[in-house]
XYZ file of C-alpha atoms in Angstrom:
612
model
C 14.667 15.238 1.606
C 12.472 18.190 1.464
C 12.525 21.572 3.100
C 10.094 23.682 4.467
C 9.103 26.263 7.385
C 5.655 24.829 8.302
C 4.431 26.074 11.622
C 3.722 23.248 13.479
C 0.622 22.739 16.155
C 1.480 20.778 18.352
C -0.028 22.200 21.450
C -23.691 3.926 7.618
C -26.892 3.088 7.585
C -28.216 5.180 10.391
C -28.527 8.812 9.880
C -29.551 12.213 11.581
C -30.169 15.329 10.145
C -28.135 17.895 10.098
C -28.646 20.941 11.872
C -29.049 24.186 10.385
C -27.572 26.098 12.927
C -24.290 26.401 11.734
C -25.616 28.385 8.525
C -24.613 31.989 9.938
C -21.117 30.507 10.328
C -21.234 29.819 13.792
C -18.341 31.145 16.390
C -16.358 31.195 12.796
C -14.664 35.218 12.211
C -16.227 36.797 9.134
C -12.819 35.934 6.841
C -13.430 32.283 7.698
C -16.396 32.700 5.400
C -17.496 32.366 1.592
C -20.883 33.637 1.259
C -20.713 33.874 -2.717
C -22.441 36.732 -4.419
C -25.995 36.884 -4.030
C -28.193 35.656 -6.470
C -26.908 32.809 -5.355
C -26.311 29.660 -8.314
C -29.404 27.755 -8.973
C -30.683 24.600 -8.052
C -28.640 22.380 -5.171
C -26.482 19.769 -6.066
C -27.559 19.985 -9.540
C -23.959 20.728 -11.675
C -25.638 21.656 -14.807
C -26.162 24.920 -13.159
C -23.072 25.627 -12.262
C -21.016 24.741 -15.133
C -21.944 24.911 -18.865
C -20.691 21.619 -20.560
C -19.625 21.672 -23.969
C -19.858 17.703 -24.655
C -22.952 16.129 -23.332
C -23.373 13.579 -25.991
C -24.291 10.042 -24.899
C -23.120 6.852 -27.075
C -25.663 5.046 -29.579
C -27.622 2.714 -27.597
C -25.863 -0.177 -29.275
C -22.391 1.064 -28.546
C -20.924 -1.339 -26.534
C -17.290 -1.170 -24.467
C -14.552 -2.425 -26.515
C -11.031 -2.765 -27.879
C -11.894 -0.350 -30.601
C -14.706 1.289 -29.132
C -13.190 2.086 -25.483
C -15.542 5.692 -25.655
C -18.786 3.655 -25.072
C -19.724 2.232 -22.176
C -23.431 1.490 -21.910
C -26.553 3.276 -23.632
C -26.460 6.900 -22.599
C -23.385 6.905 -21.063
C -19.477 7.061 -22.663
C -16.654 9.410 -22.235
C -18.750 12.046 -23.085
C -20.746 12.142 -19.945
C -20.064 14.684 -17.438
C -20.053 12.445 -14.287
C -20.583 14.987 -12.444
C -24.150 15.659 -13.701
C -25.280 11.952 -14.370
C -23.829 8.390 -14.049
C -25.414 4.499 -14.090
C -27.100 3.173 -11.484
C -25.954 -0.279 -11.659
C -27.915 -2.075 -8.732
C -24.170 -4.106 -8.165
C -22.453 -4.135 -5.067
C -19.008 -5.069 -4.899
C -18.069 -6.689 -1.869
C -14.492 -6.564 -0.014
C -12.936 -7.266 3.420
C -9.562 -5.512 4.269
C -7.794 -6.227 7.669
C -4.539 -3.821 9.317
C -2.434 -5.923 10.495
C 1.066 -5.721 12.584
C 3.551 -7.716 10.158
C 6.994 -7.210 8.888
C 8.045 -6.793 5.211
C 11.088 -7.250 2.477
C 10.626 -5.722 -0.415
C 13.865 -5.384 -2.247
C 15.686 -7.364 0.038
C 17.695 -5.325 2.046
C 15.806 -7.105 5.466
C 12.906 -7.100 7.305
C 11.273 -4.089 8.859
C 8.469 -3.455 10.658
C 5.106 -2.738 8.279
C 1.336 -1.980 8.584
C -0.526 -4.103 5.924
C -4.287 -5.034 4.718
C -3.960 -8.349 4.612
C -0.575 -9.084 5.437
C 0.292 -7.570 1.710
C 1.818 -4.455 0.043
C 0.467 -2.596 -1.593
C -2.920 -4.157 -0.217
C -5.627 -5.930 -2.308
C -6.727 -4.440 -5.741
C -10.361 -2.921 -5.164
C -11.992 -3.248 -8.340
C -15.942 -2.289 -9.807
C -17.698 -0.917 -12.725
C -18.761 2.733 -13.233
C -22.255 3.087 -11.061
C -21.640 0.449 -8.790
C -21.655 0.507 -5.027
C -18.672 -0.582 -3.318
C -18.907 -2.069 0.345
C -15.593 -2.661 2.022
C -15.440 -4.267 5.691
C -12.064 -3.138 7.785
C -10.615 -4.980 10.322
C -8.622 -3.043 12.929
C -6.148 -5.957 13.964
C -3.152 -4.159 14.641
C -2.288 -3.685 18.826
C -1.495 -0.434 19.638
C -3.134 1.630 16.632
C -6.480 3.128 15.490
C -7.022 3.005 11.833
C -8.943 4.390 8.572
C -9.587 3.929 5.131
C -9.660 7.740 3.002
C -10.937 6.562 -0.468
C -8.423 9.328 -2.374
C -10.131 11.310 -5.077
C -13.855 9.871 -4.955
C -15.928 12.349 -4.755
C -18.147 10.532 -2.103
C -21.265 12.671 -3.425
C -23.553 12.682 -1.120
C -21.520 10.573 1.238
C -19.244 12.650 2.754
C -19.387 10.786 6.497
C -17.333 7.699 4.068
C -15.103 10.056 3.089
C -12.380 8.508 5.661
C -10.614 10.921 7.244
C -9.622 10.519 11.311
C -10.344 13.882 13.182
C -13.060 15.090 10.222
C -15.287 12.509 9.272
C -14.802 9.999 11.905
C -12.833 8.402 14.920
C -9.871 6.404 14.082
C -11.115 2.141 14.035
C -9.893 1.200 17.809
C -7.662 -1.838 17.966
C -10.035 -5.330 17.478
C -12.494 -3.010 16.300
C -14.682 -3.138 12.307
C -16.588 -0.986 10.726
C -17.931 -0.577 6.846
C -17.506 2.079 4.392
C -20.394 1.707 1.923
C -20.560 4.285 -1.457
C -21.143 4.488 -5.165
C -18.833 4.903 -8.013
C -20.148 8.037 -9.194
C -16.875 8.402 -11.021
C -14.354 5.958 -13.380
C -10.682 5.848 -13.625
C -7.429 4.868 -11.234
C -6.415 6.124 -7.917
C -5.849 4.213 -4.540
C -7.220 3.925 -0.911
C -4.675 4.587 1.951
C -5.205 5.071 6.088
C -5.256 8.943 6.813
C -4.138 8.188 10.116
C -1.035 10.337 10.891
C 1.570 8.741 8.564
C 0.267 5.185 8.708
C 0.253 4.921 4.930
C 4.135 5.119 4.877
C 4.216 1.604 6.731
C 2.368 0.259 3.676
C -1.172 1.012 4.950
C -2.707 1.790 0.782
C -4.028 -0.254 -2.103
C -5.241 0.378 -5.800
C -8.669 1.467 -6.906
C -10.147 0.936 -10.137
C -13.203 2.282 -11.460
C -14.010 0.711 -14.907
C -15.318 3.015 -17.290
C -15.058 4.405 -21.014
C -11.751 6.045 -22.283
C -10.485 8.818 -24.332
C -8.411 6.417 -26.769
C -8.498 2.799 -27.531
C -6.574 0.613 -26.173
C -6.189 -3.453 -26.156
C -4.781 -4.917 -23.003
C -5.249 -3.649 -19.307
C -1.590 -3.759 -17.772
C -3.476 -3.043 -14.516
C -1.894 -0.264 -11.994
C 1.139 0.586 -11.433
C 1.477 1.344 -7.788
C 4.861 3.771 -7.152
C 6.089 4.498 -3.592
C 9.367 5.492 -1.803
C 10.379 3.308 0.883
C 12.100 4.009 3.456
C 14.061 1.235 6.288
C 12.778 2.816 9.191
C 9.504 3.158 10.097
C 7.600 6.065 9.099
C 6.359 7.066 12.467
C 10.156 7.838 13.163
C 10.367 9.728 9.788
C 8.036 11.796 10.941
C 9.635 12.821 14.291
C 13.127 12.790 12.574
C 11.349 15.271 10.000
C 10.032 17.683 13.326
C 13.267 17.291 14.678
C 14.814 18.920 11.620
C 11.987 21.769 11.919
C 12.567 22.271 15.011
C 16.705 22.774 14.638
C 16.884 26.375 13.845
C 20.507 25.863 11.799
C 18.968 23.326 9.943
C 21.896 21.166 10.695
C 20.046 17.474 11.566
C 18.978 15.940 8.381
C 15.143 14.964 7.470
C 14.049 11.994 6.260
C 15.557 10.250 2.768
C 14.058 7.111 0.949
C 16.039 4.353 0.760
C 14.370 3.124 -2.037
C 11.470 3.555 -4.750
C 9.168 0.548 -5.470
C 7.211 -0.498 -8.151
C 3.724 -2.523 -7.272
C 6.018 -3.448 -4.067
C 9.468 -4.469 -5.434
C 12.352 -3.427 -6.522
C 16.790 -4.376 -6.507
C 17.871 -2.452 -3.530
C 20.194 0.722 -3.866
C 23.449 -1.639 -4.475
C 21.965 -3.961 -6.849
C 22.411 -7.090 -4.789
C 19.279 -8.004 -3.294
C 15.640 -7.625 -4.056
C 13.964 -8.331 -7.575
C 12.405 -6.449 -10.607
C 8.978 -6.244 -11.285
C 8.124 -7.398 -14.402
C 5.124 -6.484 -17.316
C 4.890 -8.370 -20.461
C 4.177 -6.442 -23.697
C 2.086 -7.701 -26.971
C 3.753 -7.063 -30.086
C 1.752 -4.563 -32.225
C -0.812 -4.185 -29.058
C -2.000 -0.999 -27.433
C -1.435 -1.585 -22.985
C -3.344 0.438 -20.644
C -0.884 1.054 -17.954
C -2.539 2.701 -14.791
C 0.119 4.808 -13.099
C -0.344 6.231 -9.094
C 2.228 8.185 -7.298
C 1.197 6.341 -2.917
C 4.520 7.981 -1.906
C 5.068 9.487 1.546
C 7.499 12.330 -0.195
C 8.698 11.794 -3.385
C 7.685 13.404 -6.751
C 8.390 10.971 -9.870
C 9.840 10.946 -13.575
C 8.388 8.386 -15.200
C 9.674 6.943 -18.810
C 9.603 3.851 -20.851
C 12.802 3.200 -23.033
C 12.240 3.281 -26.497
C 8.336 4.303 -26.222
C 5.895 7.131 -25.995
C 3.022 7.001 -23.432
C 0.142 8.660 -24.182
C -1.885 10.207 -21.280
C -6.266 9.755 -21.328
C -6.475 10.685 -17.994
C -5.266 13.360 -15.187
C -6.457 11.830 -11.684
C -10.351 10.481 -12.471
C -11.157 13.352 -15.220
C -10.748 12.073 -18.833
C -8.482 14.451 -20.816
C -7.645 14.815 -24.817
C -5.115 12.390 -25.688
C -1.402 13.803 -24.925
C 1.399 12.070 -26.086
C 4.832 12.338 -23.808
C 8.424 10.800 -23.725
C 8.023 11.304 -20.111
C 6.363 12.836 -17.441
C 5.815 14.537 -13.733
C 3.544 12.048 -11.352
C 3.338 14.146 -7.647
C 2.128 12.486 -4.751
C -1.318 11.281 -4.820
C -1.738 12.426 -8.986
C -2.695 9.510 -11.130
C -2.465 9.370 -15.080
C -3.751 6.441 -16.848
C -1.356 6.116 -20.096
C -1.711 3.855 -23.057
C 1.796 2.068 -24.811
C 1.803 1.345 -28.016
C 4.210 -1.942 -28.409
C 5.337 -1.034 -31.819
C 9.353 -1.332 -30.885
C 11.622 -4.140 -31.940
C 10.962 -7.403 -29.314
C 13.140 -7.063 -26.795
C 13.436 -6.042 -22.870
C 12.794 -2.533 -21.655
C 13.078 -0.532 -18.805
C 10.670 1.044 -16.862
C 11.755 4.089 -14.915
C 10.334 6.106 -12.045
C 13.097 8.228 -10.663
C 12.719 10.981 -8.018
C 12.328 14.147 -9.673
C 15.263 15.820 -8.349
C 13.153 19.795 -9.484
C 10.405 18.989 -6.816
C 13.117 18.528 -4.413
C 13.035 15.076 -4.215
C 15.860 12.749 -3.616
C 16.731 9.098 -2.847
C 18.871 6.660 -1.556
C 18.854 4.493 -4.816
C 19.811 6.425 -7.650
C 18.326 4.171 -10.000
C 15.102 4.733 -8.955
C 12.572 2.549 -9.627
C 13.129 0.041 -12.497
C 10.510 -2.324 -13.596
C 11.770 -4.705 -17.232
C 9.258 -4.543 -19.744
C 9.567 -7.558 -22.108
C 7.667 -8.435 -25.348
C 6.504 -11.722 -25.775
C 8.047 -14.255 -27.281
C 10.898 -12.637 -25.832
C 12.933 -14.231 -22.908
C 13.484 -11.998 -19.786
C 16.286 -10.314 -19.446
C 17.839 -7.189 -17.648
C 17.882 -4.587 -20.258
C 20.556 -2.894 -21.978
C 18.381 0.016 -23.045
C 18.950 3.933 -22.586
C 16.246 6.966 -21.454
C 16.227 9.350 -24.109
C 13.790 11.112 -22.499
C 14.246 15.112 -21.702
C 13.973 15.952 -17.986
C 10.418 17.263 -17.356
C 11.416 19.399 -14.348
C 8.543 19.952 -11.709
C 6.218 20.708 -13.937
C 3.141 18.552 -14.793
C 2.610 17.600 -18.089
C 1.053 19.996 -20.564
C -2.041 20.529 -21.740
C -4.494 18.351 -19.458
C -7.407 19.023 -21.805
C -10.436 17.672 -20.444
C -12.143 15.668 -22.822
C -15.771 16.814 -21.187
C -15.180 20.808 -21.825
C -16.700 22.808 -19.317
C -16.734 26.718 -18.089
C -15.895 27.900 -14.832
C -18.798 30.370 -13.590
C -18.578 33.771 -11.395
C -15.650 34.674 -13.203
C -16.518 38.422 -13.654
C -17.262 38.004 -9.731
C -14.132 36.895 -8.425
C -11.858 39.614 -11.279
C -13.866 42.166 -9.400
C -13.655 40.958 -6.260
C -9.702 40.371 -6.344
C -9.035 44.340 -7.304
C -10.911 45.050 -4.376
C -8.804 43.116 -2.314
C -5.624 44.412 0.114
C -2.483 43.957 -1.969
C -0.675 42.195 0.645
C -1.272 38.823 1.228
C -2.420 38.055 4.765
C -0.564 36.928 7.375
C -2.580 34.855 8.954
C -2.721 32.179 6.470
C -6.064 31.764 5.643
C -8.854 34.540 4.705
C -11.560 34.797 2.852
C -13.044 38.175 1.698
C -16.469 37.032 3.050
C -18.182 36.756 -0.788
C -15.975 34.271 -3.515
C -12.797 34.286 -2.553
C -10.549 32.228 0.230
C -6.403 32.765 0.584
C -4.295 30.463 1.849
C -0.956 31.578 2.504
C 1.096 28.180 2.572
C 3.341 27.888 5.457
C 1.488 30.167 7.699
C -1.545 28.222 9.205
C -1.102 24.822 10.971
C -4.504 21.912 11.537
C -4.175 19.650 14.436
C -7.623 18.053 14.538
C -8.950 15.818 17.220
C -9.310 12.072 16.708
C -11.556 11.638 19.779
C -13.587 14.683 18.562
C -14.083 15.081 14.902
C -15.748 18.375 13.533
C -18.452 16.171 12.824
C -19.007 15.045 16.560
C -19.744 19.008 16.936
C -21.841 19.142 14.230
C -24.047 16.107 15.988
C -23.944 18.151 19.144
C -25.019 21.467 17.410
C -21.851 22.872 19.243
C -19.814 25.455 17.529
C -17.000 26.425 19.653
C -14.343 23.751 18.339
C -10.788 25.252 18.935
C -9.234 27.450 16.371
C -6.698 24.579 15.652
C -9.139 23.260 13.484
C -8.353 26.007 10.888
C -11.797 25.648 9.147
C -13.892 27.904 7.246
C -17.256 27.517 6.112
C -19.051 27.759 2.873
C -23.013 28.415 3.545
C -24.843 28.036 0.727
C -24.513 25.220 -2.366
C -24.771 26.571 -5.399
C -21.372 28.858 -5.797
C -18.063 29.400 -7.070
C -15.522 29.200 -4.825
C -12.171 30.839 -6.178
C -8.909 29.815 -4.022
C -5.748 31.878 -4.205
C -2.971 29.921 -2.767
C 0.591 31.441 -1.980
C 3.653 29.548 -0.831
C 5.219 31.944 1.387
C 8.012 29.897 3.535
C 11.147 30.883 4.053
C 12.563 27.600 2.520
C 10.447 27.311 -0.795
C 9.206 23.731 -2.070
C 6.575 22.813 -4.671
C 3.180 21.406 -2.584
C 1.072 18.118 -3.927
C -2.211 20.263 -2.896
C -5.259 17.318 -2.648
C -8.819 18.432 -2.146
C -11.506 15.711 -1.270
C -14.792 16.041 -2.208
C -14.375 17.808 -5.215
C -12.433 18.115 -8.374
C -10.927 21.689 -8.481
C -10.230 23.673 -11.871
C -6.737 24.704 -12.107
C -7.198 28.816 -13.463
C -3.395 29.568 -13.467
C -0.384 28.916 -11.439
C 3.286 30.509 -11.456
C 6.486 32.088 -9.972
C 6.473 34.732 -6.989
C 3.778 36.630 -6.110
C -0.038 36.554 -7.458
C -0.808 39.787 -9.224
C -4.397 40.407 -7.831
C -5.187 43.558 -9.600
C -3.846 42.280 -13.085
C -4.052 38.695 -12.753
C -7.268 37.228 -12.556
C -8.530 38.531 -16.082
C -4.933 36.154 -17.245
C -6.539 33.508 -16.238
C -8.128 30.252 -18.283
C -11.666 29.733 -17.290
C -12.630 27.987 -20.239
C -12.006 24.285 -20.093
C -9.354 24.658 -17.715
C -7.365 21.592 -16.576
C -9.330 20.006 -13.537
C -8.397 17.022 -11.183
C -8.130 16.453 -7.257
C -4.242 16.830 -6.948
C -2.019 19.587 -8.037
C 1.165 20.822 -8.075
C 1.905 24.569 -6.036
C 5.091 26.368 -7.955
C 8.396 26.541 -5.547
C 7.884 29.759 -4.132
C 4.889 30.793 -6.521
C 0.852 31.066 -6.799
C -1.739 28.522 -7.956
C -5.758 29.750 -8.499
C -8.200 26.810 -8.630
C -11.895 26.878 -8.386
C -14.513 24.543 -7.545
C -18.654 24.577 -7.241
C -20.121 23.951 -3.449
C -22.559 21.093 -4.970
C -21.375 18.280 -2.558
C -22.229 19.380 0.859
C -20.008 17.948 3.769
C -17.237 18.271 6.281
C -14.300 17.809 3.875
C -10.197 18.563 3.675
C -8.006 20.460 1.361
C -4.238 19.469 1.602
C -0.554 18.834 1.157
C -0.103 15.186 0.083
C 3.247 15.172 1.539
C 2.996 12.780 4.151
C 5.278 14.851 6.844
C 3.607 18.352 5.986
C 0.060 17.050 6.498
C 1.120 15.533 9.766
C 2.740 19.183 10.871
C -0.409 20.247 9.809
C -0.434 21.699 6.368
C -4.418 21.478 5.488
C -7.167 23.442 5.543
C -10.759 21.614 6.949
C -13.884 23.340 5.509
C -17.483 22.726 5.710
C -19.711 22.895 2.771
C -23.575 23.772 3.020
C -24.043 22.478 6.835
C -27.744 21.804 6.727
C -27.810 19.975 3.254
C -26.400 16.787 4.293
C -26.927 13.847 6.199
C -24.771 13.661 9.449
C -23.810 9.774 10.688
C -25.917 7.960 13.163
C -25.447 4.901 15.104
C -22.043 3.094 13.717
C -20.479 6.743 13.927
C -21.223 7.289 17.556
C -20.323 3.447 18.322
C -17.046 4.169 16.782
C -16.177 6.861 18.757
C -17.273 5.477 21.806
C -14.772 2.388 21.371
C -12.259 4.833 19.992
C -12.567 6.812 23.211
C -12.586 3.821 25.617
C -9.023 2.812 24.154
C -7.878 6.115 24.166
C -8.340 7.084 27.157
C -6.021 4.098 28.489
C -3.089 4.228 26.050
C 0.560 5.407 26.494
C 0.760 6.409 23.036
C 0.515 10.159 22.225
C -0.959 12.000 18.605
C 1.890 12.960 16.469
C 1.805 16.460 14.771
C -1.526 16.449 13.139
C -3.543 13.303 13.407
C -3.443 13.379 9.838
């Protein structure tokens, strides 16, 4: 169960062009804007300007994708490539149709429940393509009484930000009988997962794996395929979520919040007493290296993740390709990713898999076992393990150093170590500011978003309106082409570590730790060099994070916590990027909201917290 003070608030193929009008910042006060420091970076969009990589180099042309050549992928493009500068053009589409349905589900045993799933399965169908490929996916809204969506979590969506997803920002929910079709490239390669961002649909079982085939930081032989981890819980998560806001809202902290009743593994696992339910099980080659694709879908529940009797090695943090790190065990947060490699060099035999709740981050669960999954060799018959963890608890920390294997420098630095001294020592109140040039503060805790599904921001954007209420809690960032520098502060009265998840973007992680940030001492501290970058992040119980990021992906887009029931009371931050340099939605958009509205407006059914 975790603890927190959030204030709540509860009180396609057609296209327009965006307005410009929103360039001054609109109705927006001054500290709801970055304006960067003029000159202003460089050319638009183009990330060579804004970041100097150190490892550009492109594979022979005869370097082709392989067991011992997992680096290449196709002439002029391997590891090596910074995808955000350049990536294939593949001229494939990869086609998919995923339907919400009303259904019930099992898992480990314990007895049905009610569930959301994309067709009728949990998690929902693997969407799979290569690196530079377009993927088209067709949704189905079959479910009675609920709109839907389909967030694609971590893809950049360059250039595509109206895909991006999200209910309330960059579209209205799918009504009930209702489809629509995301459409986007794989401008990126790695693991991570798609999920509704409909209030807390994705608790019901509303998510499903993504992979992006590409090139890899270490060779490897056999694919294992992902490895999707997620607490479950007996009820349904719409009543976790009001159980959770009834626990907010009980000022001696006396009625309990939510606990998982159970962590599963690609949908399975014994339940909590042993008696019902089933393992999952992987087999493992003998003297073979296994790619084993790990994602943390949970609702609210960090993980510790070990093999008995075997090392992983980590290649990648999220989508971003890092230097190979080798680990008895490791931190996975909610909506973080790591792609590890096993080497099956032990004796033959069964092993367990574990993903336990990382009790550090706060987490807990019914099942004390965690998840277990029995790893067997071949040749080998299966067999419930008598192995033992050996492992050292990681505590809530991530695991350390995420090298990227592309090596780049953040920019502006001497801009934002200035700017910081010149800023008030106390951190504001309000929860967030910016100081009008670089830099944007976000004390945690002390801001709440309750967007509007029947009005997104973009629906204001297409109206060239700018008085949207202040519940939006959005700032905006002018001009592409600077560094943004984000100081974020968890300030509540009952501490917790935050999953923060920004879409759009990668961010560079500059420094994180305990208490308060030091803003007259701390920012020259701080690793701008090749620092650790990725789309989810853990913020210290109680302490500071600094991450940075380039506006050169224009867009209405979202910065959150991936905790299911703080981004439904409202813990994000909506911000739009460089108004007039991107393509609002058209037609489908305005259909959608239309038939969105038309239900709406005749259902019983009220938004929860957020919408998000």
């Amino acid at each position: 169960m975790r603890f927190t003070s959030i204030v709540t608030a509860l009180a396609a193929s057609s296209f327009v062009t965006a307005r410009e009008a929103f360039s001054d910042g609109g109705n927006l006060p001054e500290n709801h804007i970055l304006r960067g420091v003029p000159p202003k970076a460089l050319n638009p969009r183009a990330a060579s300007t804004l970041v100097t990589s150190a490892t550009a180099a492109a594979p022979d042309a005869s370097c082709t994708n392989g067991p011992t050549s997992r680096n290449c992928w196709s002439p002029g493009y391997s590891v090596a490539t910074d995808f955000d500068q350049k990536w294939p053009t593949t001229g494939v589409t990869r086609y998919y149709t995923i339907t919400a349905s009303n259904s019930t589900c099992n898992p480990d045993g314990n007895g049905k429940k009610e569930c959301m799933l994309w067709n009728n399965q949990f998690p929902g169908p693997l969407i799979r393509a290569n690196w530079g490929d377009y993927i088209e996916v067709t949704v189905n809204n079959n479910m009675q009484s609920n709109g839907t969506g389909v967030h694609w979590h971590g893809v950049r969506m360059f250039g595509s930000c109206p895909e991006d997803g999200v209910n309330g920002v960059t579209e209205c929910p799918l009504a009930p009988g209702h489809s629509t079709v995301y459409r986007f490239q794989a401008t990126q390669f790695g693991t991570s997962w798609y999920h509704s961002h409909h209030s807390v649909q994705y608790g019901d079982g509303l998510l499903g794996p993504l992979i992006i085939d590409g090139p890899a930081s270490t060779n490897y032989d056999i694919d294992l395929g992902p490895m999707v981890m997620s607490d479950y819980y007996y009820t349904t998560a719409t009543r976790g979520d009001l159980q959770y806001l009834a626990f907010l809202n009980d000022p001696t902290f006396a009625t309990p919040g939510p606990e998982p009743d159970n962590l599963l593994l690609n949908g399975t696992n014994m339940n909590a007493a042993g008696t019902k339910g089933k393992y999952l099980k992987v087999a493992l080659t003998k003297g073979k290296k296994h790619l084993l694709r790990l994602i943390n879908a949970s609702v609210d529940q960090a993980m510790s993740v070990s093999l008995d009797g075997h090392q992983m090695t980590i290649i990648t943090s999220d989508f971003v390709p890092v230097q190979p790190l080798t680990v008895d065990i490791l931190m996975i947060n909610i909506g973080q990713r790591y792609e590890v490699v096993i080497n099956a060099n032990a004796a033959p035999g069964n092993y367990w898999f574990r993903s336990q709740c990382n009790t550090a981050c706060v987490s807990s669960n019914q099942n004390a076992n965690g998840g277990l999954a029995i790893f067997t060799y071949s040749g080998v018959k299966v067999a419930t393990p008598t192995t033992t963890s050996n492992a050292t608890d990681p505590g809530c920390n991530e695991p350390s150093p995420l090298t990227p294997w592309v090596s780049n420098t953040v920019g502006s630095s001497s801009d934002f170590i200035q700017q910081a001294k010149d800023l008030d020592v106390a951190f504001p109140a309000t929860g967030v500011s910016s100081n009008g040039k670089n830099i944007l503060q976000w004390g945690i805790n002390a801001s709440a978003l309750d967007i509007q599904w029947e009005k997104p921001i973009m629906s204001y954007l297409l109206e060239n309106n700018n008085s949207w209420p202040s519940t939006e809690n959005l700032i905006e960032i002018p001009d592409e082409g600077i560094w943004t520098f984000w100081v974020l502060q968890e300030q509540g009265f009952a501490s917790l570590p935050h999953p923060i998840h920004l879409h759009g973007h990668d961010f560079y992680i500059l420094g994180r730790g305990d208490g308060q940030f030091d803003y007259q001492n701390g920012p020259a501290t701080l690793q701008y060099n090749n620092p650790t970058r990725r789309d989810v992040a853990t913020l210290p119980s109680g302490g500071w994070m600094v991450m940075a990021f380039a506006t050169d992906n224009p867009g209405a887009w979202l910065m959150h916590c991936h905790i299911a029931w703080h981004v439904s009371q409202g813990l994000g931050v909506q911000f739009l990027e460089a108004v007039g340099q991107f393509e609002l939605p058209g037609a489908p958009y305005k259909q959608q909201c239309s038939d969105w509205n038309s239900y709406w407006s005749h259902t019983p059914w009220p938004k929860e917290g957020s919408g998000l």
